Amino acid sequence: MDFLIAVGSKICEYTVGPVAGQLGYIYHYKRNVDNVKSQIQLLEGEKARMQHSIEEARRNGEEIERAVEEWMNEVTGTIEKANDEFFKDEDYAMPLCSSKLFPNLVSRWRLSKTANSSAKTAGDEMERAKTLIQKVSYRVPPQSAAIEMTKGSYMIFQSRTPIFNTIMEALRNPDVKMIGVYGMGGVGKTMLAKEVARKAVDDDKLFKKAVIVTVSQTPALHKIQKEIADQLGLKFDDNEDNENVRAKRLRLQLGREEKMLLVIDDIWEKLELYEVGIAFGNDKNACKILLTSRSQDVVRDMDANLYFPLEDLLFDEAKDLFDKIVGDQSIKNPEIQALAIEIVKECASLPIAIETVASALKKKDYPTWSNALQELRRSTPTNIKGMKKNVYSSIKLSYDFLESDEAKSLLLICSLLPEDALIETDFLFKYVMGLPELFQGITNLEEARMKVLTLVDTLKASSLLLNVGSRKDRTIMHDVVRDVVILIGYEEHNMFCLRNIVELEDNKKLKVATAISLSNFEDDAYQLPKSLECPQLMSFHIWNLRFWRNRNIQIPNHFFEAMKELKVLHLTSVCLEPLPSSFEFLENLHTLVLNWCEIEDAA
């Protein structure tokens, strides 16, 4: 009997309980359906809040976490399924059976059971939302933005292909950790570096990412650190405002990076990388640095394994660049085409000058083009739209950054020479001897020669003077650099570079002149004024380079009477017959240079 009771109990346990549970779905039908509707409404509210967070993150340029996107998809499916099933099937569950006396119990049971399950699912999703909404998105390192600008817009120049390929090969060399590129302002160093980075990451897959940071002439560690951190996706905490703390965080992060190229652009002086936070740890992470600077000395001081000079474009390349910017419509005009050739020559194949002038002349008429050419020839390029902002300011920075006032003075002297003139060091040391106020401590020619060689090397290293082949005794000044330096000399030191004799006449500004250079005589009819009142003048130059056309440039007898402070006098192809009596007033003259001058009466 006890056995039968035990068996009966077990049967009831396994049948009555489940049956009661299933009947409960029918009995609690309305409660379960109302509950799921309430839960779905709450879930829709959570979804809306999550969507707001997602939209805000995307406006900030952030990527959405995968788990959040998956949650949104799952929740959307849950809501759609619930709305579809419950409202559709609820209508079906309400009608009576075929006898029209009882509700459809099977439909109610199924709908109630599904509602109960869906309500639980909705509750679980809302619990997940509480965690997910804490971190909806993450910051994407914007390294691709720094190099994307060159994609499709970088113009390949044949003359630069060798240096480009050499840099790419160096990046493959495991022994090369740092590469430098140097050249004058506006020559295209930044664009080259960005294209190297783009190709190394996107095309050749040498690196997983590239980070590009601009240092500029006044490096601010705080700004540099933030620029690098942003591209690495590293966010400094509010309490990490100290540069040393930030540097430590950066070093830790960079030590974990693998196959990264760091481009440090526009360095003006040695940058202590460790203080910034730049350290890649061991050699296994294959990270490298590419530097750009105007100064060869700087890339050398940075201990670059290899460094390369970037020079001007070839004329045909410069012309192609110019034509591409101004467009076919302008170039098809024969008159404008002739002007274009001369304008490109005046820009001396310097990319920044070409781009600036071409942009200013795009869709302009012939008179505008003609005026632009005259402005360039008059060494007044700042009158052309964009030239002062883009070209003048760029080269002026290089000048201002020269630490030596003597180097600045020598560069100003070089600008007094005619355009495209070969500048011989033997010629310059005569000026150094003649201007003791500017070049102090010089007692003999050998000291002057050594001083000049040192200063010329400084100016070459800063890309303000250029090499002439392999010769060390000659240098040359880029035409655009010369135009800018002439303007600096005029604005800051009252130095005048004049193109014809007419500019000497009735020019009241010359009374404060410290230097006058007169060249390229266009008309034989004009003669020098009888006298020139320049009480502060220290150097005077006449470059009669067209002596085969004009041999009649003669110095009037009283010409030098009001130049008593003159220390350097340089005359080329000038007639000194008879010798002007006003020479006797030049009591402070230290240097006299006479080239191809006619002198018959030297008594």
XYZ file of C-alpha atoms in Angstrom:
603
model
C 0.000 0.000 0.000
C 2.777 2.388 0.942
C 4.393 1.537 -2.354
C 1.282 2.545 -4.296
C 1.019 5.798 -2.340
C 4.648 6.611 -3.141
C 4.126 5.882 -6.821
C 0.977 7.972 -6.863
C 2.813 10.879 -5.236
C 5.523 10.787 -7.867
C 2.944 10.675 -10.653
C 1.216 13.711 -9.202
C 4.573 15.478 -8.803
C 5.461 15.006 -12.450
C 2.017 15.645 -13.864
C -0.008 17.970 -11.693
C 2.810 20.566 -11.319
C 3.542 20.903 -15.044
C -0.122 20.792 -15.925
C -0.862 23.509 -13.398
C 1.975 25.584 -14.846
C 0.620 25.264 -18.359
C -2.896 26.095 -17.174
C -1.400 29.152 -15.457
C -0.506 30.582 -18.867
C -4.190 30.512 -19.735
C -5.326 31.806 -16.358
C -2.728 34.670 -16.293
C -3.089 35.484 -19.991
C -4.034 39.153 -19.548
C -1.409 39.774 -16.881
C 1.372 38.278 -19.033
C 0.354 40.222 -22.139
C 0.076 43.507 -20.229
C 3.453 42.818 -18.633
C 5.221 42.202 -21.927
C 3.692 45.366 -23.382
C 5.013 47.314 -20.427
C 8.462 45.707 -20.708
C 8.617 46.371 -24.445
C 7.771 50.038 -23.856
C 10.549 50.262 -21.274
C 12.914 48.511 -23.668
C 12.017 50.975 -26.425
C 12.929 53.782 -24.023
C 16.305 52.159 -23.312
C 16.877 51.741 -27.035
C 16.103 55.436 -27.643
C 18.562 56.492 -24.927
C 21.220 54.213 -26.385
C 20.557 55.657 -29.849
C 21.071 59.189 -28.511
C 24.431 58.161 -27.045
C 25.400 56.524 -30.335
C 24.533 59.635 -32.347
C 26.485 61.878 -29.977
C 29.508 59.586 -30.210
C 29.388 59.608 -34.001
C 29.175 63.398 -34.057
C 32.402 63.363 -32.053
C 34.011 61.121 -34.644
C 34.059 58.044 -32.404
C 33.463 54.408 -33.330
C 30.636 52.437 -31.696
C 31.514 49.397 -29.610
C 30.617 46.139 -31.347
C 28.689 44.894 -28.298
C 26.513 48.031 -28.431
C 25.762 47.548 -32.119
C 24.887 43.886 -31.487
C 22.613 44.913 -28.592
C 20.822 47.431 -30.826
C 20.227 44.776 -33.488
C 18.981 42.227 -30.953
C 16.692 44.735 -29.249
C 15.261 45.865 -32.563
C 14.461 42.250 -33.388
C 12.931 41.636 -29.959
C 10.673 44.696 -30.218
C 9.579 43.982 -33.785
C 8.842 40.335 -32.997
C 6.894 41.229 -29.857
C 4.779 43.864 -31.600
C 4.112 41.585 -34.528
C 3.249 38.468 -32.546
C 1.303 39.875 -29.660
C -0.932 42.389 -31.360
C -1.610 40.120 -34.316
C -2.138 36.959 -32.268
C -4.020 38.737 -29.496
C -6.754 39.550 -31.961
C -6.802 35.861 -32.865
C -6.944 34.788 -29.240
C -9.945 36.933 -28.444
C -12.572 35.248 -30.687
C -14.654 32.395 -29.346
C -14.376 28.773 -30.326
C -16.574 27.285 -33.015
C -19.327 26.899 -30.450
C -19.057 30.638 -29.842
C -19.352 29.975 -26.114
C -15.690 29.760 -25.035
C -12.480 31.722 -25.776
C -9.782 30.157 -27.943
C -7.811 28.590 -25.080
C -5.012 27.191 -27.255
C -4.255 30.596 -28.738
C -4.356 32.231 -25.337
C -2.010 29.624 -23.904
C 0.509 30.097 -26.700
C 0.362 33.908 -26.605
C 0.621 34.042 -22.814
C 3.592 31.693 -22.790
C 5.371 33.708 -25.502
C 4.597 36.958 -23.661
C 6.136 35.586 -20.506
C 9.312 34.579 -22.369
C 9.536 37.883 -24.248
C 9.093 39.875 -21.057
C 12.014 38.005 -19.522
C 14.113 38.665 -22.646
C 13.248 42.373 -22.518
C 14.220 42.499 -18.858
C 17.556 40.842 -19.580
C 18.241 43.294 -22.426
C 17.559 46.247 -20.138
C 19.971 44.869 -17.571
C 22.651 44.590 -20.286
C 21.918 48.162 -21.347
C 22.890 49.457 -17.901
C 26.408 48.128 -18.474
C 26.733 48.905 -22.187
C 25.657 52.532 -21.897
C 28.655 53.193 -19.650
C 30.937 52.834 -22.698
C 29.076 53.168 -25.963
C 32.021 54.187 -28.143
C 35.761 54.543 -28.428
C 38.077 57.080 -30.030
C 39.654 56.060 -33.307
C 43.295 57.128 -33.765
C 42.998 59.606 -36.670
C 46.324 58.618 -38.152
C 44.826 58.031 -41.568
C 43.554 61.625 -41.729
C 47.098 62.994 -41.647
C 48.172 61.086 -44.744
C 44.862 60.792 -46.592
C 45.260 64.322 -47.954
C 48.039 63.199 -50.326
C 46.075 60.293 -51.778
C 45.267 61.113 -55.370
C 46.624 64.669 -55.043
C 50.345 64.020 -54.676
C 52.099 64.964 -57.898
C 54.982 62.687 -58.825
C 58.072 64.561 -60.044
C 60.798 62.641 -61.815
C 63.562 64.626 -60.125
C 62.270 63.578 -56.696
C 61.689 59.912 -57.453
C 65.249 58.855 -56.491
C 65.083 60.450 -53.026
C 61.554 59.096 -52.508
C 62.615 55.564 -53.408
C 65.732 55.827 -51.245
C 63.618 56.807 -48.239
C 61.258 53.883 -48.861
C 64.211 51.494 -49.011
C 65.625 52.963 -45.805
C 62.301 52.326 -44.069
C 62.701 48.644 -44.941
C 66.191 48.540 -43.449
C 66.010 47.240 -39.848
C 69.224 49.090 -38.963
C 67.768 52.500 -39.883
C 65.658 53.993 -37.099
C 65.560 57.669 -38.043
C 65.576 59.423 -41.434
C 65.816 63.163 -42.062
C 64.748 65.356 -44.987
C 65.883 68.979 -45.111
C 65.414 71.874 -47.502
C 64.306 75.487 -47.749
C 60.838 76.566 -46.696
C 58.165 75.781 -49.252
C 60.197 73.234 -51.196
C 57.724 70.442 -50.414
C 59.191 68.534 -47.455
C 55.891 68.107 -45.630
C 54.029 66.859 -48.690
C 56.832 64.399 -49.458
C 56.846 63.085 -45.883
C 53.079 62.598 -45.871
C 53.173 60.731 -49.164
C 55.976 58.513 -47.838
C 53.802 57.772 -44.797
C 50.741 57.058 -46.926
C 52.586 54.690 -49.231
C 54.408 52.965 -46.370
C 51.113 52.268 -44.569
C 48.492 51.880 -47.307
C 50.409 50.485 -50.270
C 53.539 48.729 -49.042
C 52.152 47.693 -45.632
C 55.508 48.442 -43.981
C 53.703 49.888 -40.963
C 50.340 49.401 -39.322
C 49.894 53.097 -38.700
C 51.514 56.494 -39.200
C 51.438 59.371 -36.735
C 52.276 62.869 -37.983
C 53.081 65.713 -35.602
C 54.111 69.282 -36.471
C 56.676 70.914 -34.185
C 57.164 74.417 -35.735
C 59.658 77.094 -34.703
C 58.283 77.449 -31.159
C 57.811 73.869 -29.947
C 55.243 73.422 -27.176
C 55.633 70.036 -25.483
C 52.054 70.089 -24.238
C 50.700 70.550 -27.776
C 53.045 67.968 -29.317
C 52.140 65.396 -26.669
C 48.420 65.923 -27.227
C 48.790 65.680 -31.005
C 50.569 62.329 -30.723
C 48.193 61.020 -28.053
C 45.117 61.904 -30.112
C 46.411 59.915 -33.071
C 47.219 56.956 -30.839
C 43.756 57.030 -29.283
C 45.331 57.824 -25.919
C 43.348 60.148 -23.663
C 45.108 61.986 -20.872
C 43.219 62.234 -17.600
C 42.396 65.632 -16.128
C 45.055 65.137 -13.464
C 47.728 64.428 -16.102
C 48.396 68.031 -17.022
C 52.069 67.785 -16.091
C 54.326 67.342 -19.141
C 56.537 64.787 -17.391
C 53.522 62.656 -16.468
C 52.230 62.850 -20.027
C 55.652 61.948 -21.399
C 55.698 58.816 -19.239
C 52.249 57.786 -20.493
C 53.346 58.322 -24.089
C 56.525 56.288 -23.627
C 54.512 53.406 -22.195
C 52.052 53.552 -25.079
C 54.697 53.866 -27.796
C 56.593 50.987 -26.240
C 53.552 48.808 -26.894
C 53.078 49.963 -30.489
C 54.220 47.711 -33.303
C 55.233 48.763 -36.810
C 54.477 52.465 -36.468
C 55.964 55.357 -38.465
C 56.243 58.657 -36.598
C 56.645 61.714 -38.842
C 58.006 64.727 -36.946
C 57.510 67.669 -39.276
C 59.054 71.143 -39.306
C 61.749 70.864 -36.628
C 63.737 74.060 -36.132
C 66.076 72.982 -33.369
C 67.089 69.783 -31.641
C 64.091 68.177 -29.970
C 64.628 65.997 -26.914
C 62.443 63.070 -27.904
C 62.523 61.412 -24.485
C 61.202 64.567 -22.824
C 58.313 64.642 -25.280
C 57.563 61.002 -24.557
C 58.910 59.477 -27.757
C 60.589 56.147 -27.085
C 59.804 52.908 -28.874
C 61.346 50.420 -26.471
C 63.161 47.477 -28.052
C 64.029 46.983 -31.710
C 61.426 44.267 -32.216
C 58.505 46.654 -32.581
C 59.918 47.942 -35.916
C 58.922 51.580 -35.300
C 60.766 54.379 -37.128
C 60.952 58.175 -37.255
C 60.943 60.460 -40.303
C 62.060 64.060 -39.653
C 61.693 67.190 -41.774
C 63.568 70.429 -41.172
C 64.883 73.473 -42.982
C 68.248 72.903 -41.376
C 70.748 70.197 -42.168
C 72.357 70.852 -38.792
C 69.111 70.030 -36.992
C 68.600 66.619 -38.622
C 72.268 65.893 -37.957
C 71.890 66.914 -34.304
C 68.853 64.639 -34.037
C 71.189 61.721 -34.844
C 69.308 60.707 -37.975
C 70.857 57.590 -39.512
C 70.309 59.002 -42.993
C 69.328 62.463 -44.207
C 68.623 63.850 -47.645
C 68.360 67.344 -49.164
C 65.170 68.235 -51.026
C 65.791 70.766 -53.779
C 63.715 72.800 -56.235
C 61.780 71.258 -59.081
C 63.103 71.130 -62.607
C 61.625 73.834 -64.836
C 59.390 71.439 -66.789
C 58.079 69.992 -63.516
C 57.424 73.470 -62.146
C 55.583 74.398 -65.342
C 53.445 71.237 -65.152
C 52.536 72.055 -61.548
C 51.653 75.626 -62.492
C 49.518 74.501 -65.465
C 47.673 71.946 -63.353
C 46.622 74.613 -60.859
C 45.619 77.411 -63.254
C 43.740 74.991 -65.530
C 43.571 74.439 -69.268
C 41.325 77.415 -69.918
C 44.066 79.897 -69.047
C 46.935 77.996 -70.642
C 45.147 77.681 -73.999
C 45.439 81.450 -74.443
C 48.758 82.004 -76.332
C 49.385 85.393 -74.695
C 48.843 84.003 -71.220
C 50.955 80.945 -72.027
C 53.906 83.215 -72.792
C 53.408 85.023 -69.478
C 53.083 81.702 -67.656
C 56.545 80.636 -68.781
C 58.088 83.865 -67.485
C 56.149 83.699 -64.208
C 57.337 80.151 -63.537
C 60.899 81.321 -64.168
C 60.459 84.125 -61.638
C 59.119 81.628 -59.078
C 62.406 79.774 -59.578
C 60.759 76.340 -59.360
C 59.880 76.743 -55.677
C 56.650 74.749 -55.178
C 55.068 77.016 -52.568
C 55.644 80.094 -54.744
C 54.303 78.328 -57.837
C 51.199 77.077 -56.030
C 50.509 80.482 -54.475
C 50.914 82.485 -57.683
C 49.029 79.936 -59.792
C 46.118 79.926 -57.342
C 46.021 83.729 -57.407
C 45.967 83.826 -61.226
C 43.460 81.043 -61.814
C 40.547 82.313 -63.966
C 42.079 85.815 -64.095
C 42.433 87.958 -67.224
C 45.538 88.983 -69.145
C 46.149 92.334 -67.337
C 46.216 90.535 -63.971
C 48.753 88.028 -65.284
C 50.897 90.773 -66.760
C 50.853 92.762 -63.519
C 51.792 89.663 -61.521
C 54.851 89.142 -63.699
C 55.931 92.754 -63.180
C 55.474 92.456 -59.412
C 57.689 89.369 -59.387
C 60.316 91.103 -61.495
C 60.282 94.139 -59.204
C 60.913 91.882 -56.205
C 57.573 92.934 -54.704
C 55.797 89.557 -54.671
C 53.800 90.379 -51.539
C 51.475 92.438 -53.754
C 50.246 89.134 -55.213
C 47.398 87.494 -53.319
C 48.624 84.898 -50.844
C 52.339 85.549 -51.330
C 52.876 87.375 -48.042
C 50.974 84.787 -46.021
C 52.397 81.693 -47.703
C 55.800 82.562 -49.142
C 57.113 85.682 -47.412
C 56.161 84.534 -43.921
C 57.683 81.099 -44.507
C 61.096 82.403 -45.570
C 60.990 85.228 -43.014
C 60.738 82.577 -40.290
C 63.964 80.990 -41.510
C 65.658 84.383 -41.409
C 64.344 85.233 -37.938
C 65.434 81.857 -36.612
C 69.088 82.480 -37.422
C 70.787 82.740 -34.051
C 73.696 84.782 -35.386
C 73.201 88.453 -36.249
C 76.326 88.134 -38.375
C 74.660 85.394 -40.443
C 71.659 87.678 -40.965
C 73.940 90.535 -42.010
C 75.792 88.362 -44.512
C 72.506 87.161 -46.010
C 71.356 90.764 -46.379
C 74.623 91.567 -48.157
C 74.077 88.628 -50.524
C 70.664 90.035 -51.453
C 72.352 93.214 -52.716
C 74.010 91.263 -55.507
C 72.185 90.994 -58.849
C 69.605 88.270 -59.360
C 71.086 84.815 -60.103
C 74.586 86.068 -59.329
C 77.206 83.520 -58.309
C 78.373 84.592 -54.871
C 82.060 83.942 -54.278
C 83.341 83.687 -50.742
C 86.417 85.735 -51.698
C 84.028 88.491 -52.694
C 82.127 88.335 -49.404
C 85.093 88.577 -47.085
C 85.878 92.009 -48.533
C 82.528 93.136 -47.159
C 83.233 91.531 -43.826
C 86.444 93.542 -43.645
C 84.632 96.691 -44.719
C 81.827 96.581 -42.172
C 83.459 96.143 -38.750
C 80.260 97.247 -36.980
C 78.468 94.178 -38.336
C 81.339 91.706 -38.174
C 83.313 92.319 -35.033
C 86.713 91.009 -34.005
C 88.121 90.770 -37.547
C 91.741 91.950 -37.783
C 93.032 90.412 -41.028
C 91.951 88.789 -44.288
C 92.423 85.234 -43.036
C 90.084 85.841 -40.107
C 87.591 87.413 -42.493
C 87.834 84.421 -44.832
C 87.233 81.935 -42.006
C 84.333 84.034 -40.723
C 82.711 84.072 -44.163
C 83.132 80.320 -44.695
C 81.545 79.620 -41.321
C 78.614 81.964 -41.923
C 78.024 80.641 -45.444
C 77.897 77.098 -44.068
C 75.352 78.272 -41.493
C 73.185 79.845 -44.197
C 73.465 76.769 -46.401
C 72.507 74.522 -43.506
C 69.415 76.700 -43.047
C 68.635 76.409 -46.791
C 68.880 80.182 -47.247
C 71.898 79.822 -49.524
C 72.398 76.970 -51.975
C 75.348 74.916 -53.133
C 76.848 75.386 -56.578
C 77.826 71.862 -57.518
C 80.649 70.609 -55.348
C 82.453 73.950 -55.133
C 82.923 75.285 -51.629
C 84.034 78.756 -52.727
C 80.754 79.634 -54.416
C 77.144 79.812 -53.413
C 73.900 81.158 -54.825
C 70.695 82.613 -53.448
C 67.316 81.325 -54.578
C 65.416 84.047 -56.451
C 62.380 83.854 -54.182
C 64.565 83.900 -51.068
C 66.370 86.931 -52.471
C 63.068 88.750 -53.040
C 62.025 88.115 -49.449
C 65.415 89.100 -48.009
C 65.375 92.298 -50.081
C 62.026 93.142 -48.514
C 63.376 92.358 -45.040
C 66.375 94.586 -45.685
C 64.113 97.411 -46.824
C 61.611 97.139 -43.962
C 64.028 96.511 -41.104
C 67.369 98.019 -42.159
C 66.615 100.711 -44.781
C 68.439 98.787 -47.497
C 67.397 99.628 -51.065
C 67.729 97.424 -54.153
C 66.922 99.634 -57.133
C 66.422 98.585 -60.743
C 67.145 101.864 -62.496
C 68.641 105.308 -62.025
C 65.234 106.990 -61.980
C 64.590 105.490 -58.549
C 67.572 107.445 -57.207
C 66.058 110.795 -58.110
C 63.763 112.629 -55.706
C 63.635 109.630 -53.405
C 63.403 111.135 -49.929
C 63.513 107.691 -48.322
C 67.145 107.342 -49.396
C 68.147 109.865 -46.733
C 67.875 107.063 -44.170
C 69.362 104.394 -46.412
C 72.116 102.203 -44.970
C 72.755 100.344 -48.241
C 71.916 100.981 -51.893
C 72.292 98.509 -54.731
C 71.655 99.670 -58.291
C 71.551 97.173 -61.165
C 70.179 96.364 -64.614
C 70.283 99.716 -66.355
C 67.464 99.722 -68.876
C 68.005 103.053 -70.582
C 71.227 104.680 -71.722
C 69.653 108.130 -71.534
C 69.614 108.329 -67.762
C 72.637 109.421 -65.779
C 73.333 109.381 -62.084
C 72.162 112.459 -60.159
C 74.812 115.091 -59.478
C 74.804 114.235 -55.786
C 73.072 111.865 -53.414
C 72.273 112.867 -49.846
C 72.621 109.689 -47.795
C 74.244 110.590 -44.466
C 73.722 107.077 -42.992
C 74.790 105.098 -46.044
C 77.394 102.402 -45.280
C 77.532 100.518 -48.598
C 76.854 101.547 -52.186
C 76.828 99.234 -55.213
C 76.478 99.794 -58.938
C 76.167 96.662 -61.072
C 76.297 97.749 -64.705
C 75.963 94.204 -66.012
C 74.948 95.391 -69.485
C 78.166 97.241 -70.118
C 78.228 96.039 -73.737
C 75.098 98.167 -74.251
C 75.816 100.957 -71.832
C 79.369 102.082 -71.270
C 78.385 105.627 -70.335
C 77.515 105.231 -66.641
C 79.645 107.984 -65.195
C 80.013 109.109 -61.606
C 79.333 112.862 -61.284
C 82.041 114.886 -59.620
C 80.068 115.718 -56.437
C 78.226 112.405 -56.174
C 79.823 111.175 -52.911
C 79.919 114.441 -50.972
C 76.926 113.555 -48.727
C 77.996 109.945 -48.076
C 80.581 110.538 -45.397
C 79.734 107.317 -43.496
C 80.257 105.123 -46.564
C 82.447 102.100 -45.763
C 81.979 99.801 -48.771
C 81.915 101.000 -52.386
C 81.490 98.489 -55.205
C 81.367 99.630 -58.825
C 81.072 97.420 -61.925
C 81.583 98.734 -65.474
C 81.459 102.386 -64.501
C 83.420 105.212 -66.049
C 85.682 106.948 -63.522
C 87.296 109.316 -65.982
C 88.046 111.722 -64.535
C 88.043 110.437 -60.962
C 85.254 112.236 -59.039
C 86.650 114.823 -56.658
C 84.056 113.801 -54.059
C 86.126 110.665 -53.379
C 88.023 112.774 -50.867
C 84.897 112.886 -48.651
C 84.960 109.113 -48.207
C 87.175 109.223 -45.150
C 85.550 106.139 -43.578
C 85.828 103.952 -46.666
C 87.238 100.512 -45.773
C 86.544 98.488 -48.911
C 86.716 99.663 -52.520
C 85.903 97.148 -55.287
C 86.244 98.252 -58.920
C 85.349 95.693 -61.599
C 85.689 96.500 -65.314
C 85.799 100.225 -64.598
C 87.474 102.802 -66.838
C 90.109 104.687 -64.877
C 92.573 106.936 -66.649
C 93.217 109.642 -64.136
C 94.046 108.150 -60.762
C 96.292 110.990 -59.677
